[in-house]
Short mmCIF file of C-alpha atoms in Angstrom, two decimals:
data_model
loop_
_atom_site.label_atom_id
_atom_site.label_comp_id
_atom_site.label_asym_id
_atom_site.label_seq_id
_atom_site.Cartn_x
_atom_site.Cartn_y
_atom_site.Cartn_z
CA UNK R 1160 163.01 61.99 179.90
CA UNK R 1161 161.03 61.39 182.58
CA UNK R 1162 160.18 65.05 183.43
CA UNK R 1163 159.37 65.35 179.59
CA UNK R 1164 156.93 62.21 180.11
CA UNK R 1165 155.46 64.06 183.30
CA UNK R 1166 154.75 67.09 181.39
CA UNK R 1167 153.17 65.71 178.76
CA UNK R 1168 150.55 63.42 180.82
CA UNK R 1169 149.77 67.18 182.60
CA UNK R 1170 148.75 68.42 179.59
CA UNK R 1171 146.74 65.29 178.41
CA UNK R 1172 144.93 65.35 181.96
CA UNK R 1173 144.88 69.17 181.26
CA UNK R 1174 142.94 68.89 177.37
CA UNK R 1175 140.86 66.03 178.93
CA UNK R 1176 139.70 68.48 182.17
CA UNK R 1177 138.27 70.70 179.68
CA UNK R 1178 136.45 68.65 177.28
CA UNK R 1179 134.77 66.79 180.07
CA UNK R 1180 133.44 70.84 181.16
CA UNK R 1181 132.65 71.67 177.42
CA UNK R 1182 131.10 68.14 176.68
CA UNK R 1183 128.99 67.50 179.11
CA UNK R 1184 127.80 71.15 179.42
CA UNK R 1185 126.38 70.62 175.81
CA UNK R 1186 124.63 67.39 176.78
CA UNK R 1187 122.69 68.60 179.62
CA UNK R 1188 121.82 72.24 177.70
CA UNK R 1189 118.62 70.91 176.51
CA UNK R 1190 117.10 69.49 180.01
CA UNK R 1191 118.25 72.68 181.45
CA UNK R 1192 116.11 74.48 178.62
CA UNK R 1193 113.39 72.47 179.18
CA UNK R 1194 113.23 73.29 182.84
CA UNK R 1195 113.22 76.64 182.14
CA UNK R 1196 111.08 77.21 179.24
CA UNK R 1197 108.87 74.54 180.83
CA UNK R 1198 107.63 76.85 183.87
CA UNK R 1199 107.54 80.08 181.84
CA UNK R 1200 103.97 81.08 180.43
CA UNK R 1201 102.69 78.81 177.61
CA UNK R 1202 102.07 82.67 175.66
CA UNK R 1203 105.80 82.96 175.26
CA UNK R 1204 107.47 81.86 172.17
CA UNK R 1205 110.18 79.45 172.76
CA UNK R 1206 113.27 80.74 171.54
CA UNK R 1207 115.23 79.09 168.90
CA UNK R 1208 118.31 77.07 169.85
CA UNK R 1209 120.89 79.40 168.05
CA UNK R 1210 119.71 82.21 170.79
CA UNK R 1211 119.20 80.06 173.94
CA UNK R 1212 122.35 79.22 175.31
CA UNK R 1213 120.61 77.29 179.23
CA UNK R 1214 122.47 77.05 182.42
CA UNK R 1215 125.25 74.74 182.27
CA UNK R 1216 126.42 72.29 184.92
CA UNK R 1217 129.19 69.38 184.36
CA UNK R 1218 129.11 65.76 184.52
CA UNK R 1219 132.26 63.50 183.82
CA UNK R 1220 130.81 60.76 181.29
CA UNK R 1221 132.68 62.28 177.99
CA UNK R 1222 135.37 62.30 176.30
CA UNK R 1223 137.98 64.73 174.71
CA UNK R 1224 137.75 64.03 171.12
CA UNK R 1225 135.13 66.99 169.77
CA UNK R 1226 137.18 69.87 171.06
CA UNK R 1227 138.86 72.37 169.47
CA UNK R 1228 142.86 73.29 169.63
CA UNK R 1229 143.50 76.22 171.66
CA UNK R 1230 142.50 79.63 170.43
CA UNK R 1231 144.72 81.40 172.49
CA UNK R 1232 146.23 84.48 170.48
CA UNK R 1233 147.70 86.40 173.48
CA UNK R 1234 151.05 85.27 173.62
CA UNK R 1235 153.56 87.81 172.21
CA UNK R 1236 152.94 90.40 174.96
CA UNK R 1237 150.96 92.40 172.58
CA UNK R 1238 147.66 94.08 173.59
CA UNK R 1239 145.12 95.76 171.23
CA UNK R 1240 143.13 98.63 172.06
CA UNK R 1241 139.57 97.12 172.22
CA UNK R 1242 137.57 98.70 174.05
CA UNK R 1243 134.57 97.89 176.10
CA UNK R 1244 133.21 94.09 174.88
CA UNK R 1245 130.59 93.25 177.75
CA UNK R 1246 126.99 94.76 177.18
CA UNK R 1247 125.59 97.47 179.38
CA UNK R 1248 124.47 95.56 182.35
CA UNK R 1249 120.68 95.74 183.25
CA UNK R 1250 117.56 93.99 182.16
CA UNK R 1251 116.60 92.57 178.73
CA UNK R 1252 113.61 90.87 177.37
CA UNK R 1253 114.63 87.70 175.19
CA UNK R 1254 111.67 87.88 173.02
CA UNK R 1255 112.13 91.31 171.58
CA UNK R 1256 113.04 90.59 167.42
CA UNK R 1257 115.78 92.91 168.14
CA UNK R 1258 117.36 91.03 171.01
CA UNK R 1259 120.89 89.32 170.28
CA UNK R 1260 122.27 86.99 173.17
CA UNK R 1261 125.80 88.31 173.97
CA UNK R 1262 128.88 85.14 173.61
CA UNK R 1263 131.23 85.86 175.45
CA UNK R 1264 133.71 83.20 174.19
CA UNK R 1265 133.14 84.85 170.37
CA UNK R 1266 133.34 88.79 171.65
CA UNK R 1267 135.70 88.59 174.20
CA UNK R 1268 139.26 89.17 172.80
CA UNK R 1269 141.80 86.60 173.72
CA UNK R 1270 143.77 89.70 174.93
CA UNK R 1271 141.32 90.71 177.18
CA UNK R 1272 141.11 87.07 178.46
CA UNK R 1273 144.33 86.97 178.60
CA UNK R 1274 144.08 89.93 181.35
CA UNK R 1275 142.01 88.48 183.40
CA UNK R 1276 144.10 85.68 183.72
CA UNK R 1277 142.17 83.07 181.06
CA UNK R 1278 144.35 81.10 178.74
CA UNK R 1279 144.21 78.12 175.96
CA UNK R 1280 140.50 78.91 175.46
CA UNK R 1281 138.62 75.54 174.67
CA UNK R 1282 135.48 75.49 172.59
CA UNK R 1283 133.53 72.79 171.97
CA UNK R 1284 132.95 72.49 168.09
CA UNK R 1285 129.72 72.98 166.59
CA UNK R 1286 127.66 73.36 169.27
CA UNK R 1287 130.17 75.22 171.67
CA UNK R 1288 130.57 77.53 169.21
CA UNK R 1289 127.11 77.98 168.10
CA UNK R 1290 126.46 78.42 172.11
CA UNK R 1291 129.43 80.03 173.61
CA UNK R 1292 130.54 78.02 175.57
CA UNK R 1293 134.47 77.17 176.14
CA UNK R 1294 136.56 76.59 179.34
CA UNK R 1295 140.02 77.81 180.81
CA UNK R 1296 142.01 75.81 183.26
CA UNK R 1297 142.26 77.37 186.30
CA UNK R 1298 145.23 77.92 188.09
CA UNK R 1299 147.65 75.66 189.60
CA UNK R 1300 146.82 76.21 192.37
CA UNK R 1301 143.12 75.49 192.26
CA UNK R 1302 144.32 71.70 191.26
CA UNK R 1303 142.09 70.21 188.90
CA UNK R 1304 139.57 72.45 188.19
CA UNK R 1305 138.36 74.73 185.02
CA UNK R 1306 136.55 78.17 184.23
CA UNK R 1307 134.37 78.38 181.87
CA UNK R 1308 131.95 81.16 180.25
CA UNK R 1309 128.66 81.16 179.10
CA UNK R 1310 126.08 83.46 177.67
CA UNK R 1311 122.27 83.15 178.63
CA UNK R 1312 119.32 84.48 177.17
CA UNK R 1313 117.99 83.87 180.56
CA UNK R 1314 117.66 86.29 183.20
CA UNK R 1315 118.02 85.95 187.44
CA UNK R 1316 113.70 84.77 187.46
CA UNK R 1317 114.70 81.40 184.83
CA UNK R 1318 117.52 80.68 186.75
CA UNK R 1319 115.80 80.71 190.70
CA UNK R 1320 113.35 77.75 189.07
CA UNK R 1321 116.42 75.43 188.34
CA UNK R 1322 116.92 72.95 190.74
CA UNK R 1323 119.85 74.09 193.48
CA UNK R 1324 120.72 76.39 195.47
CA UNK R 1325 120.83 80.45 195.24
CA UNK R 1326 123.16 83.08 197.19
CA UNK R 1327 123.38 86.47 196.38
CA UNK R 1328 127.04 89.16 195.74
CA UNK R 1329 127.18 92.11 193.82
CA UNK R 1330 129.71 94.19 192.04
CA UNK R 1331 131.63 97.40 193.92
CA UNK R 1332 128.56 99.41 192.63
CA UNK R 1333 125.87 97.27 194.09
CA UNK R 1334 124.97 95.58 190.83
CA UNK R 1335 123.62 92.33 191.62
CA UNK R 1336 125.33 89.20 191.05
CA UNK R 1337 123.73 85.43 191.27
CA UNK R 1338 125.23 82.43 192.63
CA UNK R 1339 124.00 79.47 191.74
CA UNK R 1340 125.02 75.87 192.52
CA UNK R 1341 123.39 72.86 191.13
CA UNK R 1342 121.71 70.25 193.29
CA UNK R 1343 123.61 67.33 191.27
CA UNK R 1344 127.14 69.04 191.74
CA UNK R 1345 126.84 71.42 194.26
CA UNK R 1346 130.03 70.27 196.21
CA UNK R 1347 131.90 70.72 192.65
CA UNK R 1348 130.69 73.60 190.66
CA UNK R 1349 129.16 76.93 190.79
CA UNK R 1350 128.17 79.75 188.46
CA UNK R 1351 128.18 83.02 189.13
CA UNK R 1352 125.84 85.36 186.80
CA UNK R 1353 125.23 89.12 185.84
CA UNK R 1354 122.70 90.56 183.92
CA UNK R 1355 122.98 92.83 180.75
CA UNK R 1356 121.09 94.09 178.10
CA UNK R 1357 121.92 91.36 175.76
CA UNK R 1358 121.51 88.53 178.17
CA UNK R 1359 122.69 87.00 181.38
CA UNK R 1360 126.94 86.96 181.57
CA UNK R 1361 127.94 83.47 183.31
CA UNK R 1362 131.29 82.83 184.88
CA UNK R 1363 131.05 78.81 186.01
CA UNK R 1364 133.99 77.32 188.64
CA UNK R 1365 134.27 73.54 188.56
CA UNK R 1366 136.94 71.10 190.17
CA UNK R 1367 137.83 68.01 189.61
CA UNK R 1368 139.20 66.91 193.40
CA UNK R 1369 136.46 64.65 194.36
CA UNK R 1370 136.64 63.85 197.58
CA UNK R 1371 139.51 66.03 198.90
CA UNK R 1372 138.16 66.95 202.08
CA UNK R 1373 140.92 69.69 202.10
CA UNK R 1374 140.23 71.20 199.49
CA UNK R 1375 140.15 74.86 200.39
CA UNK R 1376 138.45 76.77 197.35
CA UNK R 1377 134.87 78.09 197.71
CA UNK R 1378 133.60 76.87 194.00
CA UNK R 1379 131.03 80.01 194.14
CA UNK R 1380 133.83 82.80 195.47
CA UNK R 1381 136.08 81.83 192.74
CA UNK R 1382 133.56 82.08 189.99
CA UNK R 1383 132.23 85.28 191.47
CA UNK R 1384 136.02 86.48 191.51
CA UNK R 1385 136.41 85.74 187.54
CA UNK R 1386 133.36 87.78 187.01
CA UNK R 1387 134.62 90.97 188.64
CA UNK R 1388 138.03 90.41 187.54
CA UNK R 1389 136.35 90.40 183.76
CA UNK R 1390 133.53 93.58 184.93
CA UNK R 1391 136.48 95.78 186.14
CA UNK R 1392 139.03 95.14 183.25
CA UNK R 1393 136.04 96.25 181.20
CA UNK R 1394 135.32 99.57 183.14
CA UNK R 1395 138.73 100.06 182.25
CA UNK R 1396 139.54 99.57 178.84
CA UNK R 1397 136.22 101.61 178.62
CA UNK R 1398 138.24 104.22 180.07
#
């Protein structure tokens, strides 16, 4: 009984891990959009919320009622053959009529999660869903900690003027890749970010061991991992 008892408080902890990422990332999308859209040039239209998914960070004042029950459909060993589902990557100009911000939570296939290692796919309802985000828990051996994904219609320039700091990676063939870490959570979370023709592909890294001085995962290498783990599996099934 009691290992039943233990297993079910791990997956309370685990649901309530992930709505705190999804939550909170909603309630800080509009001050992030305001930072950005604030500093751009006044002869820019300001893009519409449906197509302006901001930088998200993570705070821990919210609760796990508004989320969704998994969406994970990968679980019979079966794989489809989908194809490529991340844009070309290169530049892209949000105000173009034609331009469609890519969500990666709606057009990735939970079988090509599933690949990369991504189960149990969490999205916030309503407003995760209208901007694409969701979260993953991360391994077990990461602890307390969650992935989550996130499409932009902002490019590397929007993201430099948010307040943090910035590294730079890239991909095996030199494609850039940002890192970015917040200046409120910096020691906690990190996203790492790619450009592509629809938009600006986000892979964030965020744990929940405050204060463990031994903790022993870079926040930015493990996001940056996700994102080539998802880049390559694309190459692939493009193949």
């Amino acid at each position: 009984m009691s290992v039943d008892l233990s297993a079910s408080k791990k997956r309370t902890l685990r649901k309530l891990y992930l709505a705190l990422a999804l939550i909170s990332a909603a309630s800080i999308q509009t001050a992030c959009s305001a930072t950005i859209s604030g500093s751009e040039s006044t002869s820019a239209s300001t893009p519409d919320a449906a197509n302006d998914a901001a930088p998200v960070d993570a705070a821990t004042d919210a609760s796990p009622v508004a989320t969704t029950a998994s969406t994970d459909h990968a679980t019979d060993g079966t794989t489809d053959d989908f194809g490529s589902v991340i844009p070309p990557l290169g530049a892209f100009d949000r105000l173009d009529p034609d331009f469609i911000r890519y969500q990666p939570c709606l057009e990735m296939p939970d079988e090509f999660l599933a690949e990369a290692g991504l189960h149990g796919k969490e999205i916030l309802e309503g407003v995760g869903e209208m901007d694409g985000v969701c979260a993953f828990a991360a391994k077990p051996e990461h602890g307390q900690a969650v992935y989550k994904l996130v499409g932009s219609s902002f490019d590397f320039e929007a993201y430099k003027r948010i307040p943090g700091s910035i590294a730079w990676d890239e991909t095996r063939q030199g494609t850039p890749i940002l890192h970015h870490r917040g200046e409120h959570l910096a020691d906690s979370s990190c996203r790492a970010l790619i450009e592509t023709e629809r938009g600006t592909l986000g892979t964030v890294f965020q744990s929940f061991e405050y204060g463990n001085e031994s903790y022993q995962y870079d926040h930015c290498d493990e996001a940056s991992l996700l994102l080539k783990t998802l880049l390559e599996l694309d190459q692939e099934n493009e193949h």
